[in-house]
Short mmCIF file of C-alpha atoms in Angstrom, two decimals:
data_model
loop_
_atom_site.label_atom_id
_atom_site.label_comp_id
_atom_site.label_asym_id
_atom_site.label_seq_id
_atom_site.Cartn_x
_atom_site.Cartn_y
_atom_site.Cartn_z
CA MET O 1 -41.66 71.17 26.14
CA ARG O 2 -41.03 67.63 27.26
CA ARG O 3 -38.14 66.90 29.36
CA ARG O 4 -35.57 64.49 27.97
CA LYS O 5 -35.65 61.29 29.89
CA LYS O 6 -32.45 60.76 31.73
CA PRO O 7 -30.75 57.49 31.22
CA SER O 8 -30.86 55.07 34.08
CA GLN O 9 -27.89 54.97 36.29
CA GLY O 10 -25.10 52.77 34.94
CA ALA O 11 -26.32 52.79 31.30
CA ARG O 12 -24.04 54.20 28.59
CA PRO O 13 -25.34 57.47 27.07
CA ASP O 14 -24.72 56.11 23.50
CA ALA O 15 -25.95 52.53 24.02
CA TYR O 16 -28.72 52.89 21.43
CA ALA O 17 -26.89 55.21 19.09
CA MET O 18 -26.17 54.15 15.44
CA PRO O 19 -22.62 52.69 14.93
CA SER O 20 -20.11 54.97 13.29
CA ARG O 21 -18.81 54.42 9.73
CA THR O 22 -15.46 53.32 11.09
CA MET O 23 -17.10 50.61 13.12
CA GLN O 24 -19.19 49.57 10.11
CA ARG O 25 -16.05 49.18 7.97
CA LYS O 26 -14.28 47.11 10.65
CA THR O 27 -17.29 44.84 10.97
CA LEU O 28 -17.52 44.39 7.21
CA ARG O 29 -13.80 43.67 6.99
CA ARG O 30 -14.06 40.99 9.67
CA ARG O 31 -16.98 39.38 7.84
CA VAL O 32 -15.14 39.42 4.50
CA THR O 33 -12.00 37.96 6.06
CA ARG O 34 -14.00 35.21 7.75
CA TRP O 35 -15.84 34.45 4.50
CA TRP O 36 -12.59 34.37 2.51
CA ARG O 37 -10.97 31.92 4.91
CA GLU O 38 -13.99 29.65 4.75
CA ALA O 39 -13.95 29.84 0.95
CA VAL O 40 -10.25 28.90 0.78
CA VAL O 41 -10.77 25.94 3.12
CA LEU O 42 -13.73 24.79 1.03
CA LEU O 43 -11.73 25.13 -2.19
CA VAL O 44 -8.86 23.07 -0.77
CA ILE O 45 -11.28 20.34 0.28
CA ILE O 46 -12.83 20.30 -3.20
CA VAL O 47 -9.41 20.10 -4.95
CA VAL O 48 -8.21 17.29 -2.69
CA SER O 49 -11.43 15.35 -3.20
CA VAL O 50 -11.38 15.73 -6.99
CA THR O 51 -7.69 14.72 -7.14
CA ALA O 52 -8.37 11.61 -5.07
CA VAL O 53 -11.24 10.63 -7.35
CA ILE O 54 -9.06 11.08 -10.48
CA VAL O 55 -6.20 9.03 -9.01
CA ILE O 56 -8.55 6.22 -7.98
CA ASN O 57 -10.18 6.18 -11.44
CA ASN O 58 -6.81 6.11 -13.18
CA ARG O 59 -5.64 3.23 -11.02
CA GLU O 60 -8.80 1.32 -11.83
CA LYS O 61 -8.39 1.99 -15.54
CA ASN O 62 -4.61 1.41 -15.57
CA PRO O 63 -3.82 -1.02 -12.76
CA GLY O 64 -0.46 -1.91 -14.31
CA VAL O 65 1.14 1.55 -14.16
CA VAL O 66 3.69 1.47 -11.37
CA THR O 67 5.22 4.12 -9.18
CA GLU O 68 8.82 5.27 -9.48
CA ASP O 69 9.82 3.17 -6.48
CA SER O 70 8.22 -0.11 -7.56
CA TRP O 71 9.47 -0.49 -11.14
CA PHE O 72 12.16 -3.03 -10.27
CA ASP O 73 9.75 -5.40 -8.52
CA ARG O 74 7.73 -5.82 -11.73
CA ILE O 75 10.67 -6.96 -13.90
CA HIS O 76 12.00 -10.52 -13.93
CA VAL O 77 15.12 -11.30 -16.00
CA SER O 78 16.60 -14.77 -16.51
CA GLY O 79 19.34 -16.35 -18.61
CA ARG O 80 23.14 -16.31 -18.60
CA VAL O 81 25.15 -13.14 -19.06
CA GLY O 82 26.30 -13.01 -22.66
CA ARG O 83 23.26 -14.83 -24.02
CA ILE O 84 19.95 -13.33 -25.10
CA PRO O 85 18.07 -12.82 -21.81
CA ALA O 86 14.45 -13.69 -21.16
CA LEU O 87 12.28 -11.02 -19.54
CA ALA O 88 8.82 -11.18 -18.00
CA LEU O 89 6.68 -8.44 -16.43
CA SER O 90 4.22 -9.07 -13.64
CA GLU O 91 2.58 -5.77 -14.66
CA PRO O 92 3.44 -2.94 -17.08
CA VAL O 93 6.24 -0.57 -16.10
CA SER O 94 6.19 3.19 -16.61
CA VAL O 95 8.85 5.67 -15.47
CA THR O 96 9.45 9.36 -16.09
CA SER O 97 13.24 9.28 -15.72
CA ALA O 98 16.01 6.76 -16.38
CA LYS O 99 16.53 4.07 -13.73
CA VAL O 100 19.56 1.78 -13.36
CA ARG O 101 20.03 -1.37 -11.27
CA GLU O 102 22.78 -4.02 -11.30
CA ILE O 103 21.13 -7.44 -11.23
CA GLU O 104 24.19 -9.68 -11.58
CA LYS O 105 27.78 -8.94 -10.63
CA GLY O 106 30.62 -10.20 -12.80
CA SER O 107 34.13 -11.21 -11.81
CA GLY O 108 36.10 -9.60 -14.64
CA ARG O 109 37.98 -6.36 -15.11
CA GLU O 110 36.47 -3.23 -13.56
CA ILE O 111 35.20 -0.68 -16.08
CA THR O 112 36.86 2.69 -15.61
CA ALA O 113 36.28 5.94 -17.48
CA GLU O 114 37.63 5.79 -21.06
CA SER O 115 38.70 2.15 -20.73
CA PRO O 116 37.65 -0.43 -23.36
CA LEU O 117 33.97 -1.27 -23.04
CA ILE O 118 31.95 -3.99 -24.76
CA VAL O 119 28.24 -4.27 -24.06
CA SER O 120 25.46 -6.45 -25.36
CA ILE O 121 22.11 -4.62 -25.30
CA THR O 122 18.75 -6.38 -25.43
CA SER O 123 15.62 -4.19 -25.50
CA PHE O 124 12.11 -4.95 -24.30
CA SER O 125 8.79 -3.10 -24.17
CA GLY O 126 7.81 -1.69 -20.78
CA GLU O 127 4.15 -2.33 -21.56
CA ASP O 128 4.19 -6.09 -22.03
CA GLY O 129 7.85 -7.21 -21.95
CA THR O 130 7.98 -7.98 -25.67
CA LEU O 131 11.48 -8.34 -27.17
CA ILE O 132 11.93 -5.32 -29.46
CA SER O 133 15.62 -5.63 -30.38
CA PRO O 134 16.30 -5.83 -34.16
CA ASP O 135 16.03 -9.40 -35.48
CA ALA O 136 15.14 -10.50 -31.93
CA ARG O 137 18.90 -10.52 -31.14
CA SER O 138 21.09 -8.53 -28.81
CA VAL O 139 23.02 -5.55 -30.19
CA THR O 140 26.76 -5.47 -29.40
CA MET O 141 28.54 -2.13 -29.03
CA VAL O 142 32.23 -1.48 -28.47
CA GLY O 143 34.34 1.58 -27.73
CA GLU O 144 35.73 3.57 -24.84
CA ALA O 145 33.67 4.06 -21.70
CA SER O 146 32.99 7.70 -22.45
CA GLU O 147 30.25 9.89 -23.92
CA LYS O 148 32.25 9.92 -27.16
CA ASP O 149 31.19 6.34 -27.91
CA PHE O 150 28.17 5.71 -25.66
CA ASP O 151 25.10 7.38 -24.24
CA SER O 152 25.90 9.32 -21.05
CA THR O 153 23.32 7.40 -18.99
CA LEU O 154 24.83 4.08 -20.08
CA VAL O 155 28.36 5.24 -19.25
CA LYS O 156 27.35 6.37 -15.75
CA GLY O 157 25.53 3.09 -15.22
CA VAL O 158 28.45 0.80 -16.14
CA VAL O 159 31.54 2.67 -14.89
CA GLY O 160 32.61 0.99 -11.66
CA LYS O 161 30.94 -2.29 -12.66
CA THR O 162 32.90 -5.36 -13.72
CA GLU O 163 33.02 -7.43 -16.89
CA GLY O 164 30.51 -10.22 -16.73
CA SER O 165 27.92 -8.05 -14.97
CA ARG O 166 24.30 -7.58 -16.05
CA VAL O 167 22.74 -4.14 -15.58
CA LEU O 168 19.09 -3.22 -15.98
CA PHE O 169 18.21 0.15 -17.53
CA VAL O 170 14.61 1.43 -17.62
CA ARG O 171 13.95 4.71 -19.43
CA PRO O 172 11.19 6.78 -21.00
CA VAL O 173 11.32 7.04 -24.81
CA GLY O 174 9.38 8.91 -27.48
CA ALA O 175 7.86 12.37 -27.66
CA LYS O 176 6.28 14.10 -24.67
CA ASP O 177 2.76 13.62 -26.02
CA LYS O 178 3.35 9.90 -26.60
CA ARG O 179 5.91 8.53 -24.16
CA THR O 180 6.50 4.85 -23.56
CA THR O 181 8.95 2.98 -21.37
CA GLU O 182 11.79 0.82 -22.73
CA ILE O 183 13.68 -1.78 -20.73
CA ASN O 184 17.31 -2.49 -21.67
CA VAL O 185 19.18 -5.50 -20.33
CA ILE O 186 22.86 -4.66 -20.73
CA ASP O 187 25.54 -7.31 -20.36
CA ILE O 188 29.08 -6.02 -19.87
CA LEU O 189 31.06 -8.47 -21.98
CA HIS O 190 34.59 -9.60 -21.31
CA SER O 191 37.39 -8.09 -23.38
CA ALA O 192 39.07 -11.51 -23.58
CA ALA O 193 37.87 -15.11 -23.68
CA SER O 194 36.05 -15.96 -20.47
CA GLY O 195 34.96 -19.59 -20.68
CA THR O 196 36.40 -22.84 -19.39
CA GLU O 197 40.03 -23.65 -20.19
CA VAL O 198 40.57 -26.82 -22.21
CA GLU O 199 43.37 -28.95 -20.73
CA ASP O 200 44.54 -30.62 -23.94
CA PRO O 201 43.42 -28.74 -27.06
CA GLY O 202 45.72 -30.74 -29.37
CA GLY O 203 46.69 -29.41 -32.79
CA PRO O 204 49.88 -27.94 -34.27
CA LEU O 205 49.95 -24.56 -32.51
CA THR O 206 51.28 -23.64 -29.08
CA VAL O 207 49.90 -20.44 -27.53
CA GLU O 208 51.51 -18.49 -24.69
CA ILE O 209 49.49 -15.65 -23.15
CA THR O 210 51.62 -12.63 -22.26
CA ASP O 211 50.85 -9.06 -21.14
CA ALA O 212 51.16 -8.03 -24.79
CA GLY O 213 48.71 -10.71 -25.90
CA PRO O 214 48.96 -14.27 -27.26
CA ARG O 215 52.29 -15.48 -28.63
CA LEU O 216 52.12 -18.20 -31.30
CA SER O 217 54.61 -20.95 -32.06
CA HIS O 218 54.69 -24.42 -33.61
CA ALA O 219 57.00 -27.40 -34.00
CA ASP O 220 59.53 -27.48 -36.83
CA GLU O 221 57.31 -29.26 -39.30
CA ASP O 222 55.31 -28.65 -42.43
CA PRO O 223 52.03 -26.80 -41.97
CA PRO O 224 48.76 -28.73 -42.12
CA THR O 225 47.10 -28.77 -45.52
CA GLU O 226 43.61 -28.42 -44.09
CA LEU O 227 41.94 -26.02 -41.68
CA THR O 228 42.65 -26.92 -38.06
CA VAL O 229 40.77 -25.43 -35.11
CA GLN O 230 42.03 -25.86 -31.54
CA THR O 231 39.66 -24.83 -28.74
CA LEU O 232 41.79 -23.32 -25.96
CA ILE O 233 38.92 -21.86 -23.93
CA GLU O 234 35.32 -22.99 -24.36
CA GLY O 235 32.72 -20.26 -23.93
CA ASP O 236 29.01 -20.57 -23.17
CA GLY O 237 27.60 -17.35 -24.63
CA GLN O 238 25.56 -16.73 -27.77
CA GLN O 239 26.20 -19.02 -30.72
CA VAL O 240 27.79 -17.57 -33.85
CA ARG O 241 25.58 -17.84 -36.94
CA PRO O 242 26.83 -17.98 -40.55
CA GLU O 243 25.76 -14.44 -41.47
CA ASP O 244 26.75 -12.77 -38.20
CA SER O 245 29.13 -9.95 -37.50
CA VAL O 246 31.48 -11.27 -34.81
CA LEU O 247 33.38 -9.12 -32.32
CA VAL O 248 36.86 -10.53 -31.69
CA GLN O 249 40.27 -9.93 -30.20
CA TYR O 250 42.81 -11.55 -32.48
CA VAL O 251 46.42 -11.91 -33.49
CA SER O 252 47.56 -13.38 -36.81
CA ALA O 253 51.00 -14.37 -38.09
CA ASN O 254 52.66 -16.25 -40.95
CA TRP O 255 53.46 -19.90 -40.40
CA ASP O 256 56.80 -19.74 -42.21
CA ASP O 257 58.47 -16.72 -40.60
CA TRP O 258 56.13 -16.05 -37.62
CA VAL O 259 55.85 -12.39 -38.70
CA GLU O 260 52.77 -10.80 -37.15
CA ARG O 261 50.19 -9.62 -39.67
CA GLY O 262 47.68 -7.99 -37.38
CA SER O 263 46.58 -7.72 -33.75
CA THR O 264 43.99 -5.96 -31.61
CA TRP O 265 45.75 -6.73 -28.35
CA SER O 266 47.91 -3.60 -28.43
CA THR O 267 44.89 -1.35 -27.81
CA GLY O 268 42.48 -3.81 -26.20
CA ILE O 269 39.73 -2.56 -28.53
CA PRO O 270 38.30 -5.53 -30.46
CA GLU O 271 37.32 -5.54 -34.12
CA SER O 272 34.20 -6.75 -35.86
CA ILE O 273 34.51 -9.50 -38.49
CA ASP O 274 31.74 -9.78 -41.06
CA LEU O 275 31.52 -13.51 -41.73
CA ALA O 276 29.96 -12.92 -45.13
CA GLU O 277 33.08 -11.07 -46.30
CA THR O 278 36.00 -12.52 -44.33
CA MET O 279 38.39 -15.32 -45.34
CA PRO O 280 36.72 -18.73 -45.76
CA GLY O 281 39.02 -20.26 -43.16
CA VAL O 282 38.01 -17.71 -40.51
CA ARG O 283 34.32 -18.08 -41.34
CA ASN O 284 34.44 -21.88 -41.17
CA ALA O 285 36.32 -21.76 -37.87
CA LEU O 286 33.96 -19.31 -36.14
CA VAL O 287 30.51 -20.53 -37.21
CA ASP O 288 28.68 -22.40 -34.41
CA GLN O 289 31.25 -21.36 -31.81
CA ARG O 290 30.03 -19.54 -28.70
CA VAL O 291 30.88 -16.15 -27.23
CA GLY O 292 33.65 -16.48 -24.63
CA THR O 293 35.62 -19.02 -26.69
CA ARG O 294 39.33 -18.77 -27.58
CA LEU O 295 40.49 -20.58 -30.72
CA ALA O 296 43.90 -21.28 -32.22
CA ILE O 297 43.42 -21.62 -35.98
CA THR O 298 45.73 -22.79 -38.73
CA ILE O 299 44.47 -21.72 -42.15
CA PRO O 300 45.99 -23.11 -45.38
CA PRO O 301 46.66 -20.61 -48.20
CA GLN O 302 43.60 -21.56 -50.26
CA LEU O 303 41.33 -20.66 -47.33
CA ALA O 304 43.32 -17.56 -46.34
CA GLN O 305 44.83 -14.91 -48.59
CA GLY O 306 46.50 -17.32 -50.97
CA ASP O 307 50.13 -16.52 -50.22
CA SER O 308 50.99 -18.57 -47.12
CA THR O 309 49.60 -20.59 -44.24
CA LEU O 310 48.16 -18.32 -41.56
CA MET O 311 48.19 -18.82 -37.78
CA MET O 312 45.58 -17.05 -35.65
CA VAL O 313 44.37 -16.79 -32.07
CA VAL O 314 40.80 -15.51 -31.89
CA ASP O 315 38.80 -14.60 -28.79
CA ILE O 316 35.06 -14.45 -29.57
CA LEU O 317 33.61 -11.59 -27.52
CA GLY O 318 30.22 -10.96 -29.11
CA THR O 319 28.05 -11.76 -32.11
CA GLN O 320 25.06 -10.17 -33.77
CA PRO O 321 23.32 -10.06 -37.17
CA ARG O 322 25.30 -8.10 -39.76
CA ARG O 323 23.99 -4.69 -40.71
CA SER O 324 23.47 -3.64 -44.31
CA ASP O 325 25.01 -0.39 -45.55
CA ASP O 326 21.70 1.47 -45.49
CA GLU O 327 20.95 0.65 -41.83
#
């Protein structure tokens, strides 16, 4: 029999022996782990690369779509508060949530929660800046500054602002599968006449402004036989058209006994007068006047309600096309 060759000194007896199953499993596990890590890294690189390519392609195809932070820089609004604004876009605007920015600060009364609120809303397309308001005119809304009368986003955007301010609202509209962006220019209108006071308005009526509203008086004389219109404050807002619905604060009283017939000043909430249906004297006095104007009007019976001469003080706060019953 052959003698088994002794290993050389210093060599391990099992140096050339087959590895055990435990060692084989550990080696395989290390290889799988290393492969898995490399695969994950490769997958991340692929995802990042594909995403970058998609973003670049979309920007090339839609260069006008803006980020959430740059929407305001693309919108340029001009024109006086209270008149129909002009809007131009340097590029299309697209947002995924409502944005609000005050672009002009007024000097009137501060809007507080549930206080009287009058706004003029003009709407434009976020794609090309086209005026999309009905009849290409602003829409006037009135009520309390609460979610009872206005959209919650609008209320949050105007509370704390002052009358005479202009606020820009940009919001997504439409269904999820076909969303567009709408731009609303919202003017917070004054709840009383806000123009330039006329030093000598002339005419038969004297008007004293008190905390309770205007107080009318006249000299001891016969009433005028024709319509008289005294401009006490001259506004510079939108011009009243013959078929408009005009938002006013007013007080009216009889010439003979000075008994008050009606007033909005007790609540501060104005009323809308449809010029197509109101008294001829009121219609004739208001047409072609501008928002922000205060008038003292003397209306003879034939142009009023037929029973007596009527005295009125009217503050013109807003005007817009009348709406038919089916709108």
